[in-house]
Amino acid sequence: MSCDLWLQWLDAYVDESCSPEEIEGIENHLRDCPACTAETLARLQMKRATRAASARYAPSPEFKLRVQNAIQKSRKPIWMVPRVQRAFAGAVAFLLIVIVTAAMWTRHAAREQTLAELLDLHVATTASTNPVDVISTDRHTVKPWFQGKLPFTFNLPELANSPFKLVGGKLVYFRNSPGAQLLIDIRKHQISVFVVQDQAGVTPQGMGEIATRQKGFSVESWSEGGLRYVVIGDTTPADIHDLGELLRTAAKQ
Amino acid sequence: MPLFASLYNFACWLTQDRGAAEDLVQEAYMKALRGFSSFEQGTNFRAWMYRILRNTFLTTQAGLKASAFVSIDSDDAPVEPENAETPELLLLARLKQDAIRQALEELPVHFREVILLCDLEEMSYQEIGLALGIPMGTVMSRLSRARKAMRRLLGERTMGATT
């Protein structure tokens, strides 16, 4: 290769931008070529001289401070940065989901617990040899019996023209609060109607209207006039619902 | 502030005016701050900053003039063979820094910047290509022309001084 061709590689050689193979080729040539060696040396010296001469301007401390202040002013607060906003929104959404889920689960658990306790009372009553304290098919006998025993009163429906038959009633204490339990028969099935105060400490908040099944028992529950009604029995859900409608109508009278 | 002093020096060489260089550096930092999300982590931050500075310069009046000059001069044309006659080896010893600086100032901006990035900032050809937004082959040919032009200027100056 002629010197003219080698000279084209000298810039890359002095700029240390050659591959090991290229360096080897150039250095082999330089060993035998004083002219190219002189040229290489000249370029190296020029490069060094240029470096020394061009490092000429230095910023003043005042200018540096001015730029720093300008940057500081233009910098958005951390909460204005879109990435931070997105992360924050994500965290809030996640927290909301957790809170709502936890609240729903807690409410559901409290409701299930309440129904389970009342179901136990119903089962205990039906298993008892003295299931009720007042035995009467007449609502005008049963309702007055509760007078003075409960801090509230409630209406009983007329059951004469229905398949339901009032057996009697008794006083129960549910979560340290007095309540009424009525026992009603339908086709040899027994149904309990619990009437308790719908307030904190007795029933969970936001229990709402319920129509469900618990361990094979049909259950309906609602709130009316500050009282919580819970109807439980081993009969069909339709029977429970019909009795519930009669009680709702009576409560509104 | 990273690269502040280097960018300021580079801006002074580009603009040839300290006031204009200050405006240029400040604007480049503001642009970098606003556009930091566009910087790809793991890529060359130095080249990215220099590119912002240079692009900002190109929007100024002096920069527009400089870019018009580049378009006339083709970087991709083959580089002429070097003149084997190298008087600078002997002359360099007598050259003063002022002569080099003056020669640098007289160079067209697109030659000056490629020499500064290579010789002063010691950037690789690849980095220079990123900073200037040109292919590596163009960096090499432009650098070769720039150095040749610089040597010619220095040669003329030295000849003038000796006669």
CSV table of C-alpha atoms in Angstrom, one decimal:
chain,number,residue,atom,x,y,z
A,1,MET,CA,0.0,0.0,0.0
A,2,SER,CA,1.4,3.4,-0.9
A,3,CYS,CA,2.0,6.2,1.6
A,4,ASP,CA,-1.0,8.2,0.2
A,5,LEU,CA,-3.3,5.4,1.3
A,6,TRP,CA,-1.7,5.0,4.7
A,7,LEU,CA,-2.0,8.7,5.3
A,8,GLN,CA,-5.8,8.4,5.1
A,9,TRP,CA,-5.6,6.2,8.2
A,10,LEU,CA,-3.4,8.5,10.2
A,11,ASP,CA,-6.3,10.6,11.6
A,12,ALA,CA,-8.1,7.6,13.0
A,13,TYR,CA,-4.7,6.3,14.3
A,14,VAL,CA,-3.9,9.5,16.3
A,15,ASP,CA,-7.6,9.6,17.5
A,16,GLU,CA,-7.2,6.0,18.8
A,17,SER,CA,-10.2,4.9,16.6
A,18,CYS,CA,-8.5,2.0,14.8
A,19,SER,CA,-9.1,-1.7,15.3
A,20,PRO,CA,-6.1,-3.7,16.7
A,21,GLU,CA,-5.5,-5.1,13.1
A,22,GLU,CA,-5.5,-1.6,11.6
A,23,ILE,CA,-3.1,-0.4,14.3
A,24,GLU,CA,-0.8,-3.3,13.6
A,25,GLY,CA,-0.8,-2.5,9.8
A,26,ILE,CA,-0.1,1.2,10.4
A,27,GLU,CA,2.7,0.6,12.9
A,28,ASN,CA,4.3,-1.9,10.5
A,29,HIS,CA,4.3,0.7,7.8
A,30,LEU,CA,5.6,3.5,10.2
A,31,ARG,CA,8.6,1.4,11.1
A,32,ASP,CA,9.7,1.4,7.5
A,33,CYS,CA,8.5,4.9,6.5
A,34,PRO,CA,10.2,8.0,8.1
A,35,ALA,CA,7.9,10.4,6.1
A,36,CYS,CA,4.7,8.9,7.5
A,37,THR,CA,6.3,8.7,11.0
A,38,ALA,CA,7.0,12.4,10.8
A,39,GLU,CA,3.5,13.1,9.6
A,40,THR,CA,2.1,11.0,12.4
A,41,LEU,CA,4.1,12.9,15.0
A,42,ALA,CA,3.0,16.2,13.5
A,43,ARG,CA,-0.6,15.3,13.7
A,44,LEU,CA,-0.2,14.1,17.3
A,45,GLN,CA,1.5,17.4,18.2
A,46,MET,CA,-1.2,19.3,16.4
A,47,LYS,CA,-3.9,17.4,18.3
A,48,ARG,CA,-2.2,18.2,21.7
A,49,ALA,CA,-1.7,21.8,20.8
A,50,THR,CA,-5.3,22.2,19.7
A,51,ARG,CA,-6.5,20.6,22.9
A,52,ALA,CA,-4.4,23.0,25.0
A,53,ALA,CA,-5.4,26.0,23.0
A,54,SER,CA,-9.1,25.3,22.8
A,55,ALA,CA,-9.7,24.9,26.5
A,56,ARG,CA,-10.0,28.6,26.6
A,57,TYR,CA,-13.3,29.8,28.0
A,58,ALA,CA,-14.5,29.2,31.6
A,59,PRO,CA,-17.9,30.1,32.8
A,60,SER,CA,-18.1,32.7,35.6
A,61,PRO,CA,-19.6,31.7,39.0
A,62,GLU,CA,-22.3,34.3,38.5
A,63,PHE,CA,-23.4,32.7,35.2
A,64,LYS,CA,-23.4,29.2,36.8
A,65,LEU,CA,-25.6,30.5,39.6
A,66,ARG,CA,-27.9,32.1,37.2
A,67,VAL,CA,-28.4,28.9,35.3
A,68,GLN,CA,-28.9,26.9,38.5
A,69,ASN,CA,-31.6,29.4,39.6
A,70,ALA,CA,-33.3,29.2,36.2
A,71,ILE,CA,-33.3,25.4,36.4
A,72,GLN,CA,-34.6,25.5,39.9
A,73,LYS,CA,-37.5,27.8,38.9
A,74,SER,CA,-38.5,25.8,35.9
A,75,ARG,CA,-38.4,22.5,37.7
A,76,LYS,CA,-41.8,21.2,38.4
A,77,PRO,CA,-42.8,20.3,41.9
A,78,ILE,CA,-42.6,16.5,42.4
A,79,TRP,CA,-46.4,16.1,42.4
A,80,MET,CA,-46.6,17.9,39.0
A,81,VAL,CA,-44.4,15.3,37.3
A,82,PRO,CA,-46.6,13.0,35.1
A,83,ARG,CA,-44.8,9.9,36.2
A,84,VAL,CA,-45.3,10.7,39.9
A,85,GLN,CA,-48.9,11.6,39.3
A,86,ARG,CA,-49.5,8.3,37.6
A,87,ALA,CA,-47.8,6.4,40.4
A,88,PHE,CA,-49.8,8.3,43.0
A,89,ALA,CA,-53.1,7.8,41.1
A,90,GLY,CA,-52.3,4.1,40.9
A,91,ALA,CA,-51.5,3.9,44.6
A,92,VAL,CA,-54.8,5.7,45.5
A,93,ALA,CA,-56.8,3.4,43.2
A,94,PHE,CA,-55.2,0.4,44.8
A,95,LEU,CA,-55.8,1.7,48.3
A,96,LEU,CA,-59.4,2.4,47.4
A,97,ILE,CA,-59.9,-1.1,46.1
A,98,VAL,CA,-58.3,-2.5,49.3
A,99,ILE,CA,-60.5,-0.3,51.5
A,100,VAL,CA,-63.7,-1.1,49.6
A,101,THR,CA,-63.0,-4.8,49.5
A,102,ALA,CA,-62.1,-4.8,53.2
A,103,ALA,CA,-65.3,-2.9,54.1
A,104,MET,CA,-67.4,-5.2,52.0
A,105,TRP,CA,-65.8,-8.3,53.5
A,106,THR,CA,-66.2,-6.9,57.0
A,107,ARG,CA,-69.9,-6.0,56.4
A,108,HIS,CA,-70.5,-9.5,54.8
A,109,ALA,CA,-68.8,-11.2,57.7
A,110,ALA,CA,-70.8,-9.2,60.3
A,111,ARG,CA,-74.1,-10.0,58.6
A,112,GLU,CA,-73.3,-13.7,58.3
A,113,GLN,CA,-72.3,-13.7,62.0
A,114,THR,CA,-75.7,-12.1,63.0
A,115,LEU,CA,-77.7,-14.5,60.9
A,116,ALA,CA,-75.7,-17.5,62.3
A,117,GLU,CA,-76.4,-16.4,65.9
A,118,LEU,CA,-80.1,-16.0,65.3
A,119,LEU,CA,-80.2,-19.3,63.5
A,120,ASP,CA,-78.7,-20.9,66.6
A,121,LEU,CA,-81.4,-19.3,68.7
A,122,HIS,CA,-84.1,-20.7,66.3
A,123,VAL,CA,-82.6,-24.2,66.5
A,124,ALA,CA,-82.3,-24.0,70.3
A,125,THR,CA,-86.0,-22.9,70.5
A,126,THR,CA,-87.3,-25.7,68.2
A,127,ALA,CA,-85.3,-28.3,70.2
A,128,SER,CA,-86.6,-27.0,73.5
A,129,THR,CA,-89.5,-28.7,75.4
A,130,ASN,CA,-90.7,-25.2,76.3
A,131,PRO,CA,-90.1,-23.4,73.1
A,132,VAL,CA,-92.2,-20.3,74.0
A,133,ASP,CA,-93.1,-18.3,77.1
A,134,VAL,CA,-96.5,-17.3,76.0
A,135,ILE,CA,-98.6,-19.9,74.2
A,136,SER,CA,-101.4,-18.5,72.1
A,137,THR,CA,-102.6,-18.5,68.6
A,138,ASP,CA,-104.2,-15.1,69.2
A,139,ARG,CA,-102.0,-12.1,68.3
A,140,HIS,CA,-104.0,-10.0,70.7
A,141,THR,CA,-102.7,-12.2,73.5
A,142,VAL,CA,-99.1,-12.5,72.4
A,143,LYS,CA,-98.5,-8.8,71.6
A,144,PRO,CA,-99.7,-7.5,75.0
A,145,TRP,CA,-97.5,-10.2,76.7
A,146,PHE,CA,-94.4,-8.3,75.6
A,147,GLN,CA,-95.6,-5.0,77.2
A,148,GLY,CA,-93.1,-3.9,79.8
A,149,LYS,CA,-90.6,-6.5,78.7
A,150,LEU,CA,-89.4,-4.7,75.6
A,151,PRO,CA,-88.3,-1.1,75.0
A,152,PHE,CA,-90.2,-1.1,71.8
A,153,THR,CA,-93.5,-2.5,70.4
A,154,PHE,CA,-94.5,-4.1,67.0
A,155,ASN,CA,-97.6,-5.2,65.2
A,156,LEU,CA,-98.4,-8.8,64.5
A,157,PRO,CA,-100.3,-9.7,61.3
A,158,GLU,CA,-103.7,-11.4,61.3
A,159,LEU,CA,-102.9,-15.0,60.4
A,160,ALA,CA,-106.4,-16.5,60.5
A,161,ASN,CA,-106.8,-16.5,56.7
A,162,SER,CA,-103.3,-17.7,55.9
A,163,PRO,CA,-101.5,-21.1,56.1
A,164,PHE,CA,-99.5,-19.8,59.0
A,165,LYS,CA,-100.4,-20.5,62.6
A,166,LEU,CA,-99.1,-18.5,65.6
A,167,VAL,CA,-97.7,-20.8,68.3
A,168,GLY,CA,-96.6,-18.2,70.8
A,169,GLY,CA,-93.7,-15.9,71.7
A,170,LYS,CA,-90.8,-15.5,74.1
A,171,LEU,CA,-88.4,-12.9,75.2
A,172,VAL,CA,-84.8,-13.3,73.9
A,173,TYR,CA,-81.6,-11.4,74.6
A,174,PHE,CA,-79.6,-10.9,71.5
A,175,ARG,CA,-76.3,-9.2,72.1
A,176,ASN,CA,-77.4,-8.0,75.5
A,177,SER,CA,-80.5,-6.3,74.0
A,178,PRO,CA,-84.0,-7.6,74.6
A,179,GLY,CA,-86.0,-8.8,71.6
A,180,ALA,CA,-89.0,-10.7,70.6
A,181,GLN,CA,-89.1,-14.2,69.2
A,182,LEU,CA,-92.4,-15.5,67.7
A,183,LEU,CA,-92.9,-19.1,66.7
A,184,ILE,CA,-95.1,-19.8,63.8
A,185,ASP,CA,-96.1,-23.1,62.2
A,186,ILE,CA,-96.8,-23.9,58.6
A,187,ARG,CA,-97.4,-27.5,57.4
A,188,LYS,CA,-95.5,-28.9,60.4
A,189,HIS,CA,-92.5,-26.6,59.8
A,190,GLN,CA,-91.6,-24.1,62.4
A,191,ILE,CA,-90.6,-20.6,61.6
A,192,SER,CA,-89.0,-18.1,64.0
A,193,VAL,CA,-89.6,-14.4,63.7
A,194,PHE,CA,-87.0,-12.3,65.5
A,195,VAL,CA,-87.8,-8.6,66.2
A,196,VAL,CA,-84.8,-6.7,67.6
A,197,GLN,CA,-83.7,-3.1,67.7
A,198,ASP,CA,-81.9,-2.2,64.5
A,199,GLN,CA,-79.0,-0.3,66.1
A,200,ALA,CA,-75.3,-0.3,66.6
A,201,GLY,CA,-74.1,-3.1,68.9
A,202,VAL,CA,-77.2,-5.2,68.1
A,203,THR,CA,-77.2,-5.5,64.3
A,204,PRO,CA,-74.4,-4.5,61.9
A,205,GLN,CA,-74.7,-1.3,60.1
A,206,GLY,CA,-76.0,-1.4,56.5
A,207,MET,CA,-77.3,-5.0,56.8
A,208,GLY,CA,-80.0,-4.1,54.3
A,209,GLU,CA,-82.6,-6.5,52.9
A,210,ILE,CA,-81.6,-10.1,52.9
A,211,ALA,CA,-83.1,-13.2,51.3
A,212,THR,CA,-80.7,-16.1,51.6
A,213,ARG,CA,-80.2,-19.6,52.8
A,214,GLN,CA,-78.1,-20.5,55.9
A,215,LYS,CA,-77.2,-24.2,56.5
A,216,GLY,CA,-80.4,-25.3,54.6
A,217,PHE,CA,-82.7,-22.8,56.4
A,218,SER,CA,-84.5,-20.1,54.5
A,219,VAL,CA,-83.8,-16.6,55.8
A,220,GLU,CA,-85.3,-13.2,55.1
A,221,SER,CA,-84.5,-10.0,56.9
A,222,TRP,CA,-85.3,-6.3,56.6
A,223,SER,CA,-85.5,-3.2,58.6
A,224,GLU,CA,-88.7,-1.2,59.4
A,225,GLY,CA,-89.3,1.6,61.8
A,226,GLY,CA,-85.9,1.1,63.6
A,227,LEU,CA,-86.6,-2.6,64.1
A,228,ARG,CA,-84.8,-5.4,62.5
A,229,TYR,CA,-87.0,-8.4,61.4
A,230,VAL,CA,-85.4,-11.7,60.8
A,231,VAL,CA,-87.5,-14.7,59.6
A,232,ILE,CA,-85.9,-18.1,59.7
A,233,GLY,CA,-87.3,-21.5,59.0
A,234,ASP,CA,-86.7,-24.9,57.4
A,235,THR,CA,-89.6,-24.4,55.0
A,236,THR,CA,-89.4,-23.0,51.5
A,237,PRO,CA,-88.1,-19.6,50.7
A,238,ALA,CA,-91.6,-18.8,49.2
A,239,ASP,CA,-93.2,-19.5,52.6
A,240,ILE,CA,-90.7,-17.3,54.4
A,241,HIS,CA,-91.3,-14.6,51.9
A,242,ASP,CA,-95.1,-14.8,52.2
A,243,LEU,CA,-94.8,-14.5,56.0
A,244,GLY,CA,-92.4,-11.6,55.6
A,245,GLU,CA,-94.9,-9.8,53.4
A,246,LEU,CA,-97.6,-10.2,56.1
A,247,LEU,CA,-95.3,-8.9,58.7
A,248,ARG,CA,-94.2,-5.9,56.6
A,249,THR,CA,-97.9,-5.0,55.9
A,250,ALA,CA,-98.7,-5.2,59.6
A,251,ALA,CA,-95.7,-3.1,60.6
A,252,LYS,CA,-96.9,-0.3,58.3
A,253,GLN,CA,-100.3,-0.2,59.9
B,1,MET,CA,-24.7,20.6,36.6
B,2,PRO,CA,-23.0,18.0,34.5
B,3,LEU,CA,-20.7,19.1,31.6
B,4,PHE,CA,-21.3,22.8,32.4
B,5,ALA,CA,-17.8,24.1,31.9
B,6,SER,CA,-17.2,21.9,28.7
B,7,LEU,CA,-20.5,23.0,27.2
B,8,TYR,CA,-19.8,26.6,27.9
B,9,ASN,CA,-16.4,26.4,26.3
B,10,PHE,CA,-17.9,24.7,23.3
B,11,ALA,CA,-20.6,27.3,23.1
B,12,CYS,CA,-18.1,30.1,23.1
B,13,TRP,CA,-16.2,28.5,20.2
B,14,LEU,CA,-19.4,28.1,18.3
B,15,THR,CA,-20.8,31.6,18.9
B,16,GLN,CA,-17.5,33.5,19.3
B,17,ASP,CA,-19.4,35.6,21.8
B,18,ARG,CA,-19.5,35.1,25.5
B,19,GLY,CA,-22.9,36.7,25.9
B,20,ALA,CA,-24.4,34.6,23.1
B,21,ALA,CA,-22.7,31.5,24.6
B,22,GLU,CA,-24.3,32.1,28.0
B,23,ASP,CA,-27.7,32.4,26.4
B,24,LEU,CA,-27.0,29.2,24.4
B,25,VAL,CA,-25.9,27.2,27.4
B,26,GLN,CA,-28.8,28.3,29.5
B,27,GLU,CA,-31.3,27.5,26.8
B,28,ALA,CA,-29.7,24.1,26.2
B,29,TYR,CA,-30.0,23.2,29.9
B,30,MET,CA,-33.7,24.3,29.9
B,31,LYS,CA,-34.4,22.2,26.8
B,32,ALA,CA,-32.5,19.2,28.3
B,33,LEU,CA,-34.6,19.5,31.5
B,34,ARG,CA,-37.9,19.8,29.7
B,35,GLY,CA,-37.0,16.9,27.3
B,36,PHE,CA,-35.3,14.7,29.8
B,37,SER,CA,-38.0,12.1,29.5
B,38,SER,CA,-37.0,11.6,25.8
B,39,PHE,CA,-33.4,10.7,26.9
B,40,GLU,CA,-33.0,7.0,26.7
B,41,GLN,CA,-31.3,5.7,29.9
B,42,GLY,CA,-28.2,3.8,29.2
B,43,THR,CA,-27.4,5.8,26.0
B,44,ASN,CA,-24.7,8.5,25.7
B,45,PHE,CA,-25.7,11.4,27.9
B,46,ARG,CA,-22.7,13.6,26.9
B,47,ALA,CA,-23.5,13.2,23.2
B,48,TRP,CA,-27.2,14.0,23.9
B,49,MET,CA,-26.3,17.2,25.7
B,50,TYR,CA,-23.9,18.4,23.0
B,51,ARG,CA,-26.5,17.6,20.4
B,52,ILE,CA,-29.1,19.8,22.2
B,53,LEU,CA,-26.6,22.6,22.5
B,54,ARG,CA,-25.6,22.4,18.9
B,55,ASN,CA,-29.2,22.1,17.6
B,56,THR,CA,-30.0,25.1,19.7
B,57,PHE,CA,-27.1,27.0,18.2
B,58,LEU,CA,-28.3,26.0,14.7
B,59,THR,CA,-31.5,27.9,15.3
B,60,THR,CA,-29.6,31.1,16.0
B,61,GLN,CA,-28.7,33.5,13.3
B,62,ALA,CA,-25.0,32.5,13.4
B,63,GLY,CA,-26.0,28.9,13.4
B,64,LEU,CA,-28.2,29.2,10.4
B,65,LYS,CA,-25.4,30.8,8.5
B,66,ALA,CA,-23.1,28.0,9.6
B,67,SER,CA,-25.5,25.2,8.5
B,68,ALA,CA,-25.9,26.9,5.1
B,69,PHE,CA,-22.2,26.6,4.7
B,70,VAL,CA,-22.2,22.9,5.5
B,71,SER,CA,-24.8,22.2,2.8
B,72,ILE,CA,-22.5,23.6,0.1
B,73,ASP,CA,-19.5,21.6,1.2
B,74,SER,CA,-20.0,17.9,0.6
B,75,ASP,CA,-18.7,15.7,3.4
B,76,ASP,CA,-19.2,12.5,1.4
B,77,ALA,CA,-16.9,13.5,-1.5
B,78,PRO,CA,-13.6,11.5,-1.4
B,79,VAL,CA,-10.9,13.0,0.7
B,80,GLU,CA,-8.0,14.2,-1.4
B,81,PRO,CA,-4.7,12.4,-0.7
B,82,GLU,CA,-2.5,14.2,1.9
B,83,ASN,CA,0.3,16.4,0.7
B,84,ALA,CA,3.3,14.5,1.9
B,85,GLU,CA,5.0,17.8,2.4
B,86,THR,CA,4.5,18.6,6.1
B,87,PRO,CA,6.1,21.9,7.1
B,88,GLU,CA,4.1,22.0,10.3
B,89,LEU,CA,6.4,19.5,12.0
B,90,LEU,CA,9.1,22.1,12.1
B,91,LEU,CA,6.7,25.0,12.4
B,92,LEU,CA,4.7,23.7,15.3
B,93,ALA,CA,7.5,24.3,17.7
B,94,ARG,CA,7.3,28.0,16.9
B,95,LEU,CA,3.5,28.2,16.9
B,96,LYS,CA,2.0,29.9,19.8
B,97,GLN,CA,-1.4,29.0,21.3
B,98,ASP,CA,-2.8,32.3,19.9
B,99,ALA,CA,-2.1,31.2,16.4
B,100,ILE,CA,-4.0,27.9,16.9
B,101,ARG,CA,-6.8,29.8,18.5
B,102,GLN,CA,-6.9,32.3,15.7
B,103,ALA,CA,-6.9,29.5,13.1
B,104,LEU,CA,-9.7,27.7,15.0
B,105,GLU,CA,-11.8,30.9,15.0
B,106,GLU,CA,-11.3,31.3,11.3
B,107,LEU,CA,-12.4,27.8,10.5
B,108,PRO,CA,-16.0,27.4,9.4
B,109,VAL,CA,-18.2,26.3,12.3
B,110,HIS,CA,-18.8,22.8,11.0
B,111,PHE,CA,-15.0,22.2,10.9
B,112,ARG,CA,-14.4,23.9,14.2
B,113,GLU,CA,-17.0,21.9,16.1
B,114,VAL,CA,-15.7,18.5,14.8
B,115,ILE,CA,-12.1,19.4,15.8
B,116,LEU,CA,-13.2,20.5,19.3
B,117,LEU,CA,-15.3,17.4,19.9
B,118,CYS,CA,-12.5,15.2,18.8
B,119,ASP,CA,-9.4,16.9,20.1
B,120,LEU,CA,-10.6,18.8,23.2
B,121,GLU,CA,-13.6,16.6,24.4
B,122,GLU,CA,-11.8,13.4,23.2
B,123,MET,CA,-15.1,12.0,21.9
B,124,SER,CA,-15.0,8.8,19.8
B,125,TYR,CA,-16.1,9.1,16.2
B,126,GLN,CA,-19.3,7.4,17.2
B,127,GLU,CA,-20.0,9.9,20.0
B,128,ILE,CA,-19.3,12.8,17.6
B,129,GLY,CA,-21.7,11.3,15.1
B,130,LEU,CA,-24.4,11.2,17.8
B,131,ALA,CA,-23.7,14.8,19.0
B,132,LEU,CA,-23.7,16.2,15.5
B,133,GLY,CA,-26.4,13.9,14.1
B,134,ILE,CA,-24.2,12.6,11.2
B,135,PRO,CA,-22.9,9.2,10.2
B,136,MET,CA,-19.5,8.0,11.4
B,137,GLY,CA,-18.1,8.1,7.9
B,138,THR,CA,-19.1,11.7,7.6
B,139,VAL,CA,-17.4,12.4,10.9
B,140,MET,CA,-14.1,10.9,9.6
B,141,SER,CA,-14.2,12.8,6.3
B,142,ARG,CA,-15.2,16.1,7.9
B,143,LEU,CA,-12.5,15.8,10.5
B,144,SER,CA,-9.9,15.1,7.8
B,145,ARG,CA,-11.0,18.2,5.9
B,146,ALA,CA,-11.1,20.3,9.0
B,147,ARG,CA,-7.6,19.4,10.0
B,148,LYS,CA,-6.4,20.0,6.5
B,149,ALA,CA,-8.0,23.4,6.5
B,150,MET,CA,-6.5,24.2,9.9
B,151,ARG,CA,-3.0,23.2,8.8
B,152,ARG,CA,-3.4,25.4,5.7
B,153,LEU,CA,-4.4,28.3,7.9
B,154,LEU,CA,-1.5,27.7,10.2
B,155,GLY,CA,0.9,27.3,7.3
B,156,GLU,CA,-0.3,30.6,5.8
B,157,ARG,CA,0.1,32.3,9.1
B,158,THR,CA,3.6,30.9,9.6
B,159,MET,CA,4.6,31.9,6.1
B,160,GLY,CA,3.3,35.4,6.7
B,161,ALA,CA,5.2,35.6,10.0
B,162,THR,CA,8.5,34.5,8.5
B,163,THR,CA,8.4,36.8,5.4
